[in-house]
PDB file of C-alpha atoms in Angstrom:
ATOM      1  CA  MET J  64      -5.089  27.843  -4.691  1.00 45.00           C
ATOM      2  CA  ASP J  65      -2.949  27.771  -1.586  1.00 50.00           C
ATOM      3  CA  ASP J  66       0.530  25.555  -1.760  1.00 54.00           C
ATOM      4  CA  VAL J  67      -0.944  22.524   0.255  1.00 63.00           C
ATOM      5  CA  THR J  68      -3.354  20.528  -1.241  1.00 68.00           C
ATOM      6  CA  ASP J  69      -6.181  18.804   0.949  1.00 71.00           C
ATOM      7  CA  MET J  70      -5.648  14.753   0.141  1.00 66.00           C
ATOM      8  CA  SER J  71      -7.701  13.923   3.239  1.00 68.00           C
ATOM      9  CA  ASP J  72     -10.808  12.617   1.015  1.00 70.00           C
ATOM     10  CA  TRP J  73      -8.607  11.392  -1.837  1.00 62.00           C
ATOM     11  CA  PRO J  74      -8.662   7.175  -1.887  1.00 57.00           C
ATOM     12  CA  ARG J  75      -5.821   5.407  -0.701  1.00 56.00           C
ATOM     13  CA  PRO J  76      -4.744   1.779   0.426  1.00 54.00           C
ATOM     14  CA  SER J  77      -5.676   0.809   3.925  1.00 57.00           C
ATOM     15  CA  GLY J  78      -3.515   2.794   6.531  1.00 54.00           C
ATOM     16  CA  ASP J  79      -4.130  -0.206   8.720  1.00 63.00           C
ATOM     17  CA  GLU J  80      -1.725  -3.071   7.007  1.00 63.00           C
ATOM     18  CA  LEU J  81       1.463  -0.907   6.570  1.00 69.00           C
ATOM     19  CA  PRO J  82       1.033   2.093   9.113  1.00 75.00           C
ATOM     20  CA  GLU J  83       4.732   3.309   8.876  1.00 83.00           C
ATOM     21  CA  LEU J  84       4.922   3.161   5.121  1.00 82.00           C
ATOM     22  CA  TYR J  85       1.809   5.245   4.797  1.00 83.00           C
ATOM     23  CA  GLU J  86       2.718   7.756   7.341  1.00 88.00           C
ATOM     24  CA  GLU J  87       6.793   8.086   5.473  1.00 91.00           C
ATOM     25  CA  THR J  88       4.198   7.955   2.056  1.00 90.00           C
ATOM     26  CA  GLU J  89       2.215  10.942   3.101  1.00 92.00           C
ATOM     27  CA  GLY J  90       5.181  13.152   3.870  1.00 95.00           C
ATOM     28  CA  MET J  91       6.646  12.415   0.916  1.00 96.00           C
ATOM     29  CA  ILE J  92       3.552  13.712  -1.035  1.00 96.00           C
ATOM     30  CA  LYS J  93       3.552  16.597   1.088  1.00 96.00           C
ATOM     31  CA  ARG J  94       6.970  17.346   0.156  1.00 98.00           C
ATOM     32  CA  ALA J  95       6.434  16.867  -3.380  1.00 98.00           C
ATOM     33  CA  ASN J  96       3.589  18.722  -4.010  1.00 98.00           C
ATOM     34  CA  GLY J  97       5.155  21.718  -2.975  1.00 98.00           C
ATOM     35  CA  ILE J  98       8.021  21.028  -5.689  1.00 98.00           C
ATOM     36  CA  LEU J  99       5.746  20.041  -8.358  1.00 98.00           C
ATOM     37  CA  ARG J 100       3.947  23.371  -7.727  1.00 97.00           C
ATOM     38  CA  ASN J 101       7.099  25.049  -7.945  1.00 97.00           C
ATOM     39  CA  HIS J 102       8.608  23.152 -11.039  1.00 98.00           C
ATOM     40  CA  PHE J 103       5.555  22.723 -13.435  1.00 98.00           C
ATOM     41  CA  GLN J 104       2.961  24.651 -14.659  1.00 97.00           C
ATOM     42  CA  VAL J 105      -0.281  24.351 -12.563  1.00 97.00           C
ATOM     43  CA  ASP J 106      -3.829  24.073 -14.315  1.00 96.00           C
ATOM     44  CA  SER J 107      -6.435  25.103 -11.956  1.00 94.00           C
ATOM     45  CA  SER J 108      -9.089  25.191 -14.338  1.00 93.00           C
ATOM     46  CA  GLY J 109     -11.121  21.770 -13.859  1.00 86.00           C
ATOM     47  CA  SER J 110     -12.172  20.407 -10.894  1.00 90.00           C
ATOM     48  CA  MET J 111      -8.731  18.811  -9.638  1.00 91.00           C
ATOM     49  CA  ASP J 112      -5.717  20.753  -9.808  1.00 95.00           C
ATOM     50  CA  CYS J 113      -3.313  19.146 -12.867  1.00 96.00           C
ATOM     51  CA  ILE J 114       0.228  19.507 -13.519  1.00 98.00           C
ATOM     52  CA  VAL J 115       1.118  20.278 -16.913  1.00 98.00           C
ATOM     53  CA  PHE J 116       3.875  18.549 -18.209  1.00 98.00           C
ATOM     54  CA  ASP J 117       3.833  19.066 -22.041  1.00 95.00           C
ATOM     55  CA  ASP J 118       6.158  22.214 -22.205  1.00 92.00           C
ATOM     56  CA  ALA J 119       8.459  20.795 -19.449  1.00 97.00           C
ATOM     57  CA  GLY J 120      11.995  20.249 -20.739  1.00 97.00           C
ATOM     58  CA  GLN J 121      14.984  18.215 -19.457  1.00 97.00           C
ATOM     59  CA  ASP J 122      16.075  21.021 -17.189  1.00 98.00           C
ATOM     60  CA  ASP J 123      12.651  21.398 -16.068  1.00 98.00           C
ATOM     61  CA  PHE J 124      12.907  18.028 -14.668  1.00 98.00           C
ATOM     62  CA  LEU J 125      16.455  17.963 -13.586  1.00 98.00           C
ATOM     63  CA  ARG J 126      15.396  21.078 -11.107  1.00 98.00           C
ATOM     64  CA  ALA J 127      12.335  19.174  -9.828  1.00 98.00           C
ATOM     65  CA  LEU J 128      14.757  16.061  -9.066  1.00 97.00           C
ATOM     66  CA  ASP J 129      17.280  18.473  -7.317  1.00 96.00           C
ATOM     67  CA  ALA J 130      15.007  20.022  -5.180  1.00 97.00           C
ATOM     68  CA  ASP J 131      14.251  16.597  -3.196  1.00 96.00           C
ATOM     69  CA  HIS J 132      16.214  13.553  -4.640  1.00 94.00           C
ATOM     70  CA  GLU J 133      14.576  11.126  -1.926  1.00 94.00           C
ATOM     71  CA  VAL J 134      10.912  12.087  -2.699  1.00 96.00           C
ATOM     72  CA  MET J 135      11.266  12.991  -6.281  1.00 97.00           C
ATOM     73  CA  VAL J 136      13.121  10.229  -8.066  1.00 96.00           C
ATOM     74  CA  PRO J 137      10.766   7.358  -6.602  1.00 96.00           C
ATOM     75  CA  LEU J 138       7.774   9.590  -7.395  1.00 97.00           C
ATOM     76  CA  PHE J 139       8.752  10.082 -10.797  1.00 97.00           C
ATOM     77  CA  GLN J 140      10.263   6.461 -11.343  1.00 96.00           C
ATOM     78  CA  LYS J 141       6.622   5.236 -10.414  1.00 96.00           C
ATOM     79  CA  VAL J 142       4.514   7.502 -12.183  1.00 96.00           C
ATOM     80  CA  ALA J 143       6.731   7.166 -15.555  1.00 96.00           C
ATOM     81  CA  GLY J 144       6.794   3.570 -14.910  1.00 94.00           C
ATOM     82  CA  LEU J 145      10.316   3.285 -14.828  1.00 94.00           C
ATOM     83  CA  PRO J 146      12.016   1.288 -11.785  1.00 93.00           C
ATOM     84  CA  ASP J 147      15.692   0.452 -12.244  1.00 94.00           C
ATOM     85  CA  ARG J 148      15.448  -2.696 -14.320  1.00 94.00           C
ATOM     86  CA  GLU J 149      13.091  -1.392 -16.326  1.00 94.00           C
ATOM     87  CA  PHE J 150      14.774   1.987 -17.083  1.00 95.00           C
ATOM     88  CA  GLU J 151      18.166  -0.185 -17.606  1.00 94.00           C
ATOM     89  CA  ARG J 152      16.585  -2.246 -20.572  1.00 95.00           C
ATOM     90  CA  GLN J 153      15.169   0.707 -22.111  1.00 95.00           C
ATOM     91  CA  TYR J 154      17.471   3.275 -21.459  1.00 94.00           C
ATOM     92  CA  GLY J 155      21.336   1.702 -20.423  1.00 92.00           C
ATOM     93  CA  VAL J 156      21.826   2.996 -17.311  1.00 92.00           C
ATOM     94  CA  SER J 157      21.839   0.471 -14.590  1.00 93.00           C
ATOM     95  CA  GLY J 158      20.261   1.172 -10.593  1.00 93.00           C
ATOM     96  CA  ILE J 159      19.429   4.827 -11.428  1.00 93.00           C
ATOM     97  CA  GLY J 160      17.046   5.065  -8.585  1.00 92.00           C
ATOM     98  CA  GLN J 161      19.816   4.142  -5.700  1.00 89.00           C
ATOM     99  CA  ARG J 162      22.146   6.288  -7.922  1.00 91.00           C
ATOM    100  CA  LEU J 163      19.658   9.483  -8.054  1.00 93.00           C
ATOM    101  CA  LYS J 164      17.962   8.695  -4.781  1.00 87.00           C
ATOM    102  CA  GLY J 165      21.165   8.454  -2.489  1.00 82.00           C
ATOM    103  CA  ARG J 166      23.132  11.232  -3.779  1.00 86.00           C
ATOM    104  CA  LYS J 167      24.469  13.860  -1.625  1.00 87.00           C
ATOM    105  CA  SER J 168      25.561  16.588  -3.958  1.00 92.00           C
ATOM    106  CA  SER J 169      23.499  18.268  -6.953  1.00 93.00           C
ATOM    107  CA  LEU J 170      22.067  16.570  -9.769  1.00 94.00           C
ATOM    108  CA  LYS J 171      23.282  18.904 -12.036  1.00 93.00           C
ATOM    109  CA  GLY J 172      26.009  17.880 -14.595  1.00 94.00           C
ATOM    110  CA  TYR J 173      25.310  14.633 -13.259  1.00 95.00           C
ATOM    111  CA  GLU J 174      25.083  12.295 -16.508  1.00 95.00           C
ATOM    112  CA  PRO J 175      22.668   9.893 -15.245  1.00 95.00           C
ATOM    113  CA  ALA J 176      20.524  12.346 -13.616  1.00 96.00           C
ATOM    114  CA  GLU J 177      20.217  14.290 -16.749  1.00 96.00           C
ATOM    115  CA  ARG J 178      19.470  11.349 -18.706  1.00 97.00           C
ATOM    116  CA  PHE J 179      16.779  10.499 -16.650  1.00 97.00           C
ATOM    117  CA  ALA J 180      15.185  13.718 -16.476  1.00 98.00           C
ATOM    118  CA  GLU J 181      15.646  14.004 -20.536  1.00 97.00           C
ATOM    119  CA  VAL J 182      13.963  10.336 -20.798  1.00 97.00           C
ATOM    120  CA  LEU J 183      11.058  11.823 -18.310  1.00 98.00           C
ATOM    121  CA  SER J 184      10.636  14.907 -20.500  1.00 97.00           C
ATOM    122  CA  ASP J 185       9.685  12.371 -23.598  1.00 97.00           C
ATOM    123  CA  VAL J 186       7.704  10.024 -21.729  1.00 97.00           C
ATOM    124  CA  MET J 187       5.317  11.925 -18.885  1.00 97.00           C
ATOM    125  CA  PRO J 188       1.921  12.686 -20.501  1.00 97.00           C
ATOM    126  CA  GLY J 189       0.988  16.025 -21.160  1.00 97.00           C
ATOM    127  CA  SER J 190      -1.022  16.653 -17.799  1.00 97.00           C
ATOM    128  CA  LEU J 191      -2.025  14.312 -14.682  1.00 97.00           C
ATOM    129  CA  ASN J 192      -3.973  15.399 -12.256  1.00 96.00           C
ATOM    130  CA  LEU J 193      -2.612  15.774  -8.632  1.00 96.00           C
ATOM    131  CA  GLU J 194      -4.510  13.001  -7.108  1.00 94.00           C
ATOM    132  CA  SER J 195      -3.559  10.304 -10.005  1.00 95.00           C
ATOM    133  CA  ILE J 196       0.234  11.446  -9.507  1.00 97.00           C
ATOM    134  CA  PHE J 197      -0.239  10.601  -5.654  1.00 95.00           C
ATOM    135  CA  TYR J 198      -2.248   7.981  -5.464  1.00 93.00           C
ATOM    136  CA  THR J 199      -0.015   6.146  -8.236  1.00 94.00           C
ATOM    137  CA  PHE J 200       2.782   6.521  -5.813  1.00 94.00           C
ATOM    138  CA  PHE J 201       0.940   5.243  -2.836  1.00 90.00           C
ATOM    139  CA  LYS J 202      -0.312   1.721  -4.549  1.00 89.00           C
ATOM    140  CA  MET J 203       3.153   1.673  -6.208  1.00 90.00           C
ATOM    141  CA  ARG J 204       5.372   1.907  -2.910  1.00 88.00           C
ATOM    142  CA  GLU J 205       2.275  -0.032  -1.203  1.00 84.00           C
ATOM    143  CA  SER J 206       3.158  -2.972  -4.142  1.00 83.00           C
ATOM    144  CA  ASP J 207       6.760  -2.720  -3.581  1.00 78.00           C
ATOM    145  CA  GLN J 208       6.644  -3.438   0.447  1.00 74.00           C
ATOM    146  CA  ARG J 209       4.328  -6.152  -0.238  1.00 66.00           C
ATOM    147  CA  ARG J 210       6.777  -8.291  -2.629  1.00 58.00           C
TER     148      ARG J 210
END
C-alpha cells in the first residue's frame, strides 16, 4: 500500500461549521499518516490499515513525536485521552502539550518528552486502525474549538 491513505470516504464532522479548523486538521492528518507509517509497524492484513503499537517502546514514540511536534503531540494527547490537565493529574508534569508542541529543538533528552513517550508506550492499545485514530483526532479538535 502506498504512503497516502485515501480518507475521502471516511466519516468526518461537518466542514461548514469550522472550515479553517477542518482544513488545518486535514493537513495535520496527512502529515501524521506518514509519520505513523514511518515509525510504527503497519498491519495491512484486514480491510483497513492498522498501526501496531504492541511492540513500540518509549524510543519509538519519542522519535514519532520528534518528527513533527506540532502534529504528533496533539494527536497522541487526543487519541490517548491525555490532555494537559489529565497528564498533570496522573503523572505530575504540567503543561505537557505546550511544553512539547512549541519546542523548537529536538525532544530527545528532554525529560518531559521522554516521560510523555514512556506513558504513551504504556497506555496506547495494541493497535488502532487509521480511521479510528484520525476520526478521534478530528472530533476532539472540533470539541476543543466549540468550547
